[in-house]
C-alpha cells in the first residue's frame, strides 16, 4: 500500500491512481469504495466554515452503505463531528451540520449523484437563521439554521470514509478541495469553479 504523509496531512491508500485532466487540475485521486481515504490535518472548530471541492461518485461502495465524501471531527459519532457530507445508498447528497450536544441539521440535494459526472460541491456553515447554505454546480440547493456553536474542539479534516472506523468509504474522485474559516458568497464559490 501507499501511505503519503506531509506537512498538512496524510493519504492512506492501497493504490493511488491519478490522471491529468484538461482544465480540472493536475491530479485526481481515485477512492475505490473499499478502503481508500485521506486525512488532511487537524484544525480547531470555528463558528463559520466554508468548503468547496469537485467530486465524481462512480457508484455504490463495496458495503452498499452511505458514503462519506468529507467531514471534520474527532471520530464518527453524534457528539464528535462538526460537519460531514454524505451520499446515501440511493445517491442523495446531504450536508449534515452537527455541533456537540445539539441536534443535527441537514441540507439535502435530491438527484442521484452516483452518476460518474463531475460536480462542484460548496457549502457555508455560519450562525444565523437559514444562513448555512449548500451549493451544487454553482446553484443554491438549500439552506438551514445551524445548531448553536457551543464548543471549540480540535478535529481532523477527512475525505473518503468515516473517521475512526473502517466503513462508509467513498467510491470516486475528490479533488481541488478548499477550506476557509470565513464567510464565502455564492459568487465566490462560482468563481472557484473555473
PDB file of C-alpha atoms in Angstrom:
ATOM      1  CA  UNK A   1       0.000   0.000   0.000  1.00  0.00           C
ATOM      2  CA  UNK A   2       0.904   3.621  -0.397  1.00  0.00           C
ATOM      3  CA  UNK A   3       0.993   5.998   2.546  1.00  0.00           C
ATOM      4  CA  UNK A   4       1.846   9.627   1.883  1.00  0.00           C
ATOM      5  CA  UNK A   5       2.421  11.988   4.758  1.00  0.00           C
ATOM      6  CA  UNK A   6       3.392  15.617   4.695  1.00  0.00           C
ATOM      7  CA  UNK A   7       3.090  18.974   6.395  1.00  0.00           C
ATOM      8  CA  UNK A   8      -0.701  19.118   6.002  1.00  0.00           C
ATOM      9  CA  UNK A   9      -1.805  15.504   6.465  1.00  0.00           C
ATOM     10  CA  UNK A  10      -1.605  12.003   5.115  1.00  0.00           C
ATOM     11  CA  UNK A  11      -3.126   9.874   2.411  1.00  0.00           C
ATOM     12  CA  UNK A  12      -3.539   6.201   3.272  1.00  0.00           C
ATOM     13  CA  UNK A  13      -4.225   4.246   0.096  1.00  0.00           C
ATOM     14  CA  UNK A  14      -3.601   0.730  -1.139  1.00  0.00           C
ATOM     15  CA  UNK A  15      -3.307   2.198  -4.634  1.00  0.00           C
ATOM     16  CA  UNK A  16      -3.170   5.759  -5.860  1.00  0.00           C
ATOM     17  CA  UNK A  17      -4.487   6.262  -9.340  1.00  0.00           C
ATOM     18  CA  UNK A  18      -4.249   9.719 -10.818  1.00  0.00           C
ATOM     19  CA  UNK A  19      -4.638  11.154 -14.266  1.00  0.00           C
ATOM     20  CA  UNK A  20      -4.126  14.553 -15.803  1.00  0.00           C
ATOM     21  CA  UNK A  21      -7.426  16.102 -16.875  1.00  0.00           C
ATOM     22  CA  UNK A  22      -7.547  19.228 -19.015  1.00  0.00           C
ATOM     23  CA  UNK A  23      -8.978  22.135 -17.006  1.00  0.00           C
ATOM     24  CA  UNK A  24      -9.502  20.101 -13.821  1.00  0.00           C
ATOM     25  CA  UNK A  25      -6.095  20.291 -12.156  1.00  0.00           C
ATOM     26  CA  UNK A  26      -3.101  18.007 -12.474  1.00  0.00           C
ATOM     27  CA  UNK A  27      -4.102  15.047 -10.280  1.00  0.00           C
ATOM     28  CA  UNK A  28      -7.403  13.440  -9.391  1.00  0.00           C
ATOM     29  CA  UNK A  29      -7.024  10.825  -6.626  1.00  0.00           C
ATOM     30  CA  UNK A  30      -9.400   7.897  -7.053  1.00  0.00           C
ATOM     31  CA  UNK A  31     -11.081   6.375  -3.994  1.00  0.00           C
ATOM     32  CA  UNK A  32     -12.029   2.721  -4.556  1.00  0.00           C
ATOM     33  CA  UNK A  33     -15.083   2.459  -2.261  1.00  0.00           C
ATOM     34  CA  UNK A  34     -13.394  -0.363  -0.340  1.00  0.00           C
ATOM     35  CA  UNK A  35     -10.564   1.013   1.809  1.00  0.00           C
ATOM     36  CA  UNK A  36      -9.224   4.334   0.442  1.00  0.00           C
ATOM     37  CA  UNK A  37      -9.334   7.543   2.464  1.00  0.00           C
ATOM     38  CA  UNK A  38      -7.382  10.701   3.269  1.00  0.00           C
ATOM     39  CA  UNK A  39      -6.890  12.805   6.382  1.00  0.00           C
ATOM     40  CA  UNK A  40      -5.612  16.298   5.851  1.00  0.00           C
ATOM     41  CA  UNK A  41      -4.603  17.672   9.180  1.00  0.00           C
ATOM     42  CA  UNK A  42      -6.178  18.977  12.333  1.00  0.00           C
ATOM     43  CA  UNK A  43      -7.841  22.316  12.896  1.00  0.00           C
ATOM     44  CA  UNK A  44      -9.853  23.852  15.712  1.00  0.00           C
ATOM     45  CA  UNK A  45     -13.592  24.216  15.091  1.00  0.00           C
ATOM     46  CA  UNK A  46     -14.908  27.683  14.473  1.00  0.00           C
ATOM     47  CA  UNK A  47     -18.428  29.046  14.077  1.00  0.00           C
ATOM     48  CA  UNK A  48     -18.001  29.772  10.336  1.00  0.00           C
ATOM     49  CA  UNK A  49     -16.762  27.164   7.853  1.00  0.00           C
ATOM     50  CA  UNK A  50     -16.675  27.414   4.053  1.00  0.00           C
ATOM     51  CA  UNK A  51     -15.686  24.451   1.868  1.00  0.00           C
ATOM     52  CA  UNK A  52     -15.625  23.540  -1.800  1.00  0.00           C
ATOM     53  CA  UNK A  53     -14.397  20.680  -3.945  1.00  0.00           C
ATOM     54  CA  UNK A  54     -15.014  18.823  -7.176  1.00  0.00           C
ATOM     55  CA  UNK A  55     -16.199  15.239  -6.879  1.00  0.00           C
ATOM     56  CA  UNK A  56     -17.294  12.369  -9.092  1.00  0.00           C
ATOM     57  CA  UNK A  57     -19.140   9.463  -7.457  1.00  0.00           C
ATOM     58  CA  UNK A  58     -18.846   6.371  -9.645  1.00  0.00           C
ATOM     59  CA  UNK A  59     -21.371   4.091  -7.935  1.00  0.00           C
ATOM     60  CA  UNK A  60     -22.072   2.316  -4.686  1.00  0.00           C
ATOM     61  CA  UNK A  61     -19.230   1.328  -2.385  1.00  0.00           C
ATOM     62  CA  UNK A  62     -18.338  -2.263  -1.501  1.00  0.00           C
ATOM     63  CA  UNK A  63     -20.693  -2.344   1.503  1.00  0.00           C
ATOM     64  CA  UNK A  64     -23.528  -0.572  -0.385  1.00  0.00           C
ATOM     65  CA  UNK A  65     -23.860   1.822   2.559  1.00  0.00           C
ATOM     66  CA  UNK A  66     -23.764   5.595   2.920  1.00  0.00           C
ATOM     67  CA  UNK A  67     -20.561   7.095   1.528  1.00  0.00           C
ATOM     68  CA  UNK A  68     -18.785   9.948   3.291  1.00  0.00           C
ATOM     69  CA  UNK A  69     -17.289  12.469   0.930  1.00  0.00           C
ATOM     70  CA  UNK A  70     -15.704  14.763   3.541  1.00  0.00           C
ATOM     71  CA  UNK A  71     -16.078  15.875   7.136  1.00  0.00           C
ATOM     72  CA  UNK A  72     -14.488  17.204  10.290  1.00  0.00           C
ATOM     73  CA  UNK A  73     -14.383  15.772  13.792  1.00  0.00           C
ATOM     74  CA  UNK A  74     -12.541  13.529  16.217  1.00  0.00           C
ATOM     75  CA  UNK A  75     -14.437  10.271  15.486  1.00  0.00           C
ATOM     76  CA  UNK A  76     -17.585   9.208  13.683  1.00  0.00           C
ATOM     77  CA  UNK A  77     -20.337   9.782  16.206  1.00  0.00           C
ATOM     78  CA  UNK A  78     -23.117  12.166  17.096  1.00  0.00           C
ATOM     79  CA  UNK A  79     -21.117  14.122  19.651  1.00  0.00           C
ATOM     80  CA  UNK A  80     -17.761  14.215  17.893  1.00  0.00           C
ATOM     81  CA  UNK A  81     -18.476  15.543  14.389  1.00  0.00           C
ATOM     82  CA  UNK A  82     -18.860  19.197  13.425  1.00  0.00           C
ATOM     83  CA  UNK A  83     -19.996  18.521   9.850  1.00  0.00           C
ATOM     84  CA  UNK A  84     -19.868  15.938   7.109  1.00  0.00           C
ATOM     85  CA  UNK A  85     -21.087  15.438   3.543  1.00  0.00           C
ATOM     86  CA  UNK A  86     -22.608  12.080   2.684  1.00  0.00           C
ATOM     87  CA  UNK A  87     -24.067  10.317  -0.332  1.00  0.00           C
ATOM     88  CA  UNK A  88     -26.709   7.747   0.635  1.00  0.00           C
ATOM     89  CA  UNK A  89     -27.073   4.331  -0.965  1.00  0.00           C
ATOM     90  CA  UNK A  90     -29.838   5.964  -3.074  1.00  0.00           C
ATOM     91  CA  UNK A  91     -27.347   8.588  -4.327  1.00  0.00           C
ATOM     92  CA  UNK A  92     -28.784  11.537  -2.366  1.00  0.00           C
ATOM     93  CA  UNK A  93     -26.203  14.069  -1.162  1.00  0.00           C
ATOM     94  CA  UNK A  94     -26.600  15.717   2.253  1.00  0.00           C
ATOM     95  CA  UNK A  95     -24.620  18.196   4.297  1.00  0.00           C
ATOM     96  CA  UNK A  96     -25.034  17.253   7.963  1.00  0.00           C
ATOM     97  CA  UNK A  97     -24.218  20.036  10.429  1.00  0.00           C
ATOM     98  CA  UNK A  98     -23.678  18.818  13.947  1.00  0.00           C
ATOM     99  CA  UNK A  99     -22.425  20.676  16.958  1.00  0.00           C
ATOM    100  CA  UNK A 100     -21.624  18.849  20.157  1.00  0.00           C
ATOM    101  CA  UNK A 101     -24.653  18.500  22.460  1.00  0.00           C
ATOM    102  CA  UNK A 102     -27.076  19.797  19.796  1.00  0.00           C
ATOM    103  CA  UNK A 103     -29.433  18.066  17.373  1.00  0.00           C
ATOM    104  CA  UNK A 104     -28.030  17.854  13.831  1.00  0.00           C
ATOM    105  CA  UNK A 105     -29.312  19.924  10.925  1.00  0.00           C
ATOM    106  CA  UNK A 106     -29.124  18.819   7.299  1.00  0.00           C
ATOM    107  CA  UNK A 107     -29.419  20.272   3.811  1.00  0.00           C
ATOM    108  CA  UNK A 108     -30.122  17.759   1.048  1.00  0.00           C
ATOM    109  CA  UNK A 109     -29.709  17.688  -2.749  1.00  0.00           C
ATOM    110  CA  UNK A 110     -32.068  15.129  -4.298  1.00  0.00           C
ATOM    111  CA  UNK A 111     -30.649  13.903  -7.662  1.00  0.00           C
ATOM    112  CA  UNK A 112     -28.697  10.621  -7.746  1.00  0.00           C
ATOM    113  CA  UNK A 113     -25.072  11.737  -7.516  1.00  0.00           C
ATOM    114  CA  UNK A 114     -23.664   8.264  -8.337  1.00  0.00           C
ATOM    115  CA  UNK A 115     -23.755   9.344 -11.990  1.00  0.00           C
ATOM    116  CA  UNK A 116     -19.992   9.316 -12.784  1.00  0.00           C
ATOM    117  CA  UNK A 117     -20.224  13.035 -13.603  1.00  0.00           C
ATOM    118  CA  UNK A 118     -18.067  15.829 -12.191  1.00  0.00           C
ATOM    119  CA  UNK A 119     -19.960  18.006  -9.698  1.00  0.00           C
ATOM    120  CA  UNK A 120     -18.851  21.072  -7.799  1.00  0.00           C
ATOM    121  CA  UNK A 121     -19.806  20.986  -4.115  1.00  0.00           C
ATOM    122  CA  UNK A 122     -19.684  24.100  -1.944  1.00  0.00           C
ATOM    123  CA  UNK A 123     -21.155  24.959   1.426  1.00  0.00           C
ATOM    124  CA  UNK A 124     -21.122  27.625   4.079  1.00  0.00           C
ATOM    125  CA  UNK A 125     -21.854  26.896   7.740  1.00  0.00           C
ATOM    126  CA  UNK A 126     -22.391  30.055   9.747  1.00  0.00           C
ATOM    127  CA  UNK A 127     -24.618  31.277  12.603  1.00  0.00           C
ATOM    128  CA  UNK A 128     -27.980  32.842  11.785  1.00  0.00           C
ATOM    129  CA  UNK A 129     -31.415  31.852  10.544  1.00  0.00           C
ATOM    130  CA  UNK A 130     -31.068  29.897   7.270  1.00  0.00           C
ATOM    131  CA  UNK A 131     -27.538  31.284   6.935  1.00  0.00           C
ATOM    132  CA  UNK A 132     -25.899  27.886   6.252  1.00  0.00           C
ATOM    133  CA  UNK A 133     -26.058  27.081   2.545  1.00  0.00           C
ATOM    134  CA  UNK A 134     -25.355  24.159   0.197  1.00  0.00           C
ATOM    135  CA  UNK A 135     -24.450  24.727  -3.452  1.00  0.00           C
ATOM    136  CA  UNK A 136     -24.137  22.096  -6.171  1.00  0.00           C
ATOM    137  CA  UNK A 137     -22.609  23.084  -9.515  1.00  0.00           C
ATOM    138  CA  UNK A 138     -22.896  26.760  -8.527  1.00  0.00           C
ATOM    139  CA  UNK A 139     -26.635  26.659  -7.728  1.00  0.00           C
ATOM    140  CA  UNK A 140     -28.086  27.060  -4.242  1.00  0.00           C
ATOM    141  CA  UNK A 141     -29.923  23.803  -3.401  1.00  0.00           C
ATOM    142  CA  UNK A 142     -30.908  24.596   0.183  1.00  0.00           C
ATOM    143  CA  UNK A 143     -30.248  26.418   3.413  1.00  0.00           C
ATOM    144  CA  UNK A 144     -30.578  25.663   7.101  1.00  0.00           C
ATOM    145  CA  UNK A 145     -30.110  27.163  10.513  1.00  0.00           C
ATOM    146  CA  UNK A 146     -27.017  25.556  12.021  1.00  0.00           C
ATOM    147  CA  UNK A 147     -27.106  24.335  15.606  1.00  0.00           C
ATOM    148  CA  UNK A 148     -25.636  26.777  18.078  1.00  0.00           C
ATOM    149  CA  UNK A 149     -21.877  26.609  18.148  1.00  0.00           C
ATOM    150  CA  UNK A 150     -21.251  25.555  21.729  1.00  0.00           C
ATOM    151  CA  UNK A 151     -17.772  24.143  21.992  1.00  0.00           C
ATOM    152  CA  UNK A 152     -14.414  24.702  20.335  1.00  0.00           C
ATOM    153  CA  UNK A 153     -12.869  21.342  19.515  1.00  0.00           C
ATOM    154  CA  UNK A 154      -9.819  20.255  17.623  1.00  0.00           C
ATOM    155  CA  UNK A 155     -10.501  17.635  14.973  1.00  0.00           C
ATOM    156  CA  UNK A 156      -9.357  16.117  11.702  1.00  0.00           C
ATOM    157  CA  UNK A 157     -10.450  17.049   8.201  1.00  0.00           C
ATOM    158  CA  UNK A 158     -11.179  13.746   6.430  1.00  0.00           C
ATOM    159  CA  UNK A 159     -12.099  12.558   2.951  1.00  0.00           C
ATOM    160  CA  UNK A 160     -13.420   9.279   1.610  1.00  0.00           C
ATOM    161  CA  UNK A 161     -14.641   7.450   4.733  1.00  0.00           C
ATOM    162  CA  UNK A 162     -15.928   7.774   8.263  1.00  0.00           C
ATOM    163  CA  UNK A 163     -13.270   8.968  10.679  1.00  0.00           C
ATOM    164  CA  UNK A 164     -12.096   6.355  13.156  1.00  0.00           C
ATOM    165  CA  UNK A 165     -13.992   3.373  11.689  1.00  0.00           C
ATOM    166  CA  UNK A 166     -13.468   1.306   8.566  1.00  0.00           C
ATOM    167  CA  UNK A 167     -16.790   1.933   6.825  1.00  0.00           C
ATOM    168  CA  UNK A 168     -18.681   4.441   4.687  1.00  0.00           C
ATOM    169  CA  UNK A 169     -15.949   4.505   2.016  1.00  0.00           C
ATOM    170  CA  UNK A 170     -16.405   6.851  -0.939  1.00  0.00           C
ATOM    171  CA  UNK A 171     -16.206   5.466  -4.483  1.00  0.00           C
ATOM    172  CA  UNK A 172     -14.995   8.028  -6.981  1.00  0.00           C
ATOM    173  CA  UNK A 173     -12.774  11.095  -7.174  1.00  0.00           C
ATOM    174  CA  UNK A 174     -12.369  14.132  -4.917  1.00  0.00           C
ATOM    175  CA  UNK A 175     -10.114  16.967  -5.959  1.00  0.00           C
ATOM    176  CA  UNK A 176      -9.433  20.706  -5.800  1.00  0.00           C
ATOM    177  CA  UNK A 177     -10.668  20.912  -2.198  1.00  0.00           C
ATOM    178  CA  UNK A 178     -10.576  24.290  -0.497  1.00  0.00           C
ATOM    179  CA  UNK A 179     -11.398  25.197   3.084  1.00  0.00           C
ATOM    180  CA  UNK A 180     -11.899  28.562   4.803  1.00  0.00           C
ATOM    181  CA  UNK A 181     -12.759  29.778   8.304  1.00  0.00           C
ATOM    182  CA  UNK A 182     -14.533  32.849   6.897  1.00  0.00           C
ATOM    183  CA  UNK A 183     -17.782  33.513   5.036  1.00  0.00           C
ATOM    184  CA  UNK A 184     -17.813  32.940   1.263  1.00  0.00           C
ATOM    185  CA  UNK A 185     -20.547  34.159  -1.081  1.00  0.00           C
ATOM    186  CA  UNK A 186     -22.215  32.205  -3.877  1.00  0.00           C
ATOM    187  CA  UNK A 187     -20.319  34.387  -6.392  1.00  0.00           C
ATOM    188  CA  UNK A 188     -17.009  33.494  -4.718  1.00  0.00           C
ATOM    189  CA  UNK A 189     -17.856  29.776  -4.856  1.00  0.00           C
ATOM    190  CA  UNK A 190     -18.833  30.067  -8.524  1.00  0.00           C
ATOM    191  CA  UNK A 191     -15.527  31.809  -9.300  1.00  0.00           C
ATOM    192  CA  UNK A 192     -13.766  28.860  -7.642  1.00  0.00           C
ATOM    193  CA  UNK A 193     -15.332  26.530 -10.194  1.00  0.00           C
ATOM    194  CA  UNK A 194     -13.188  27.987 -13.001  1.00  0.00           C
TER     195      UNK A 194
END
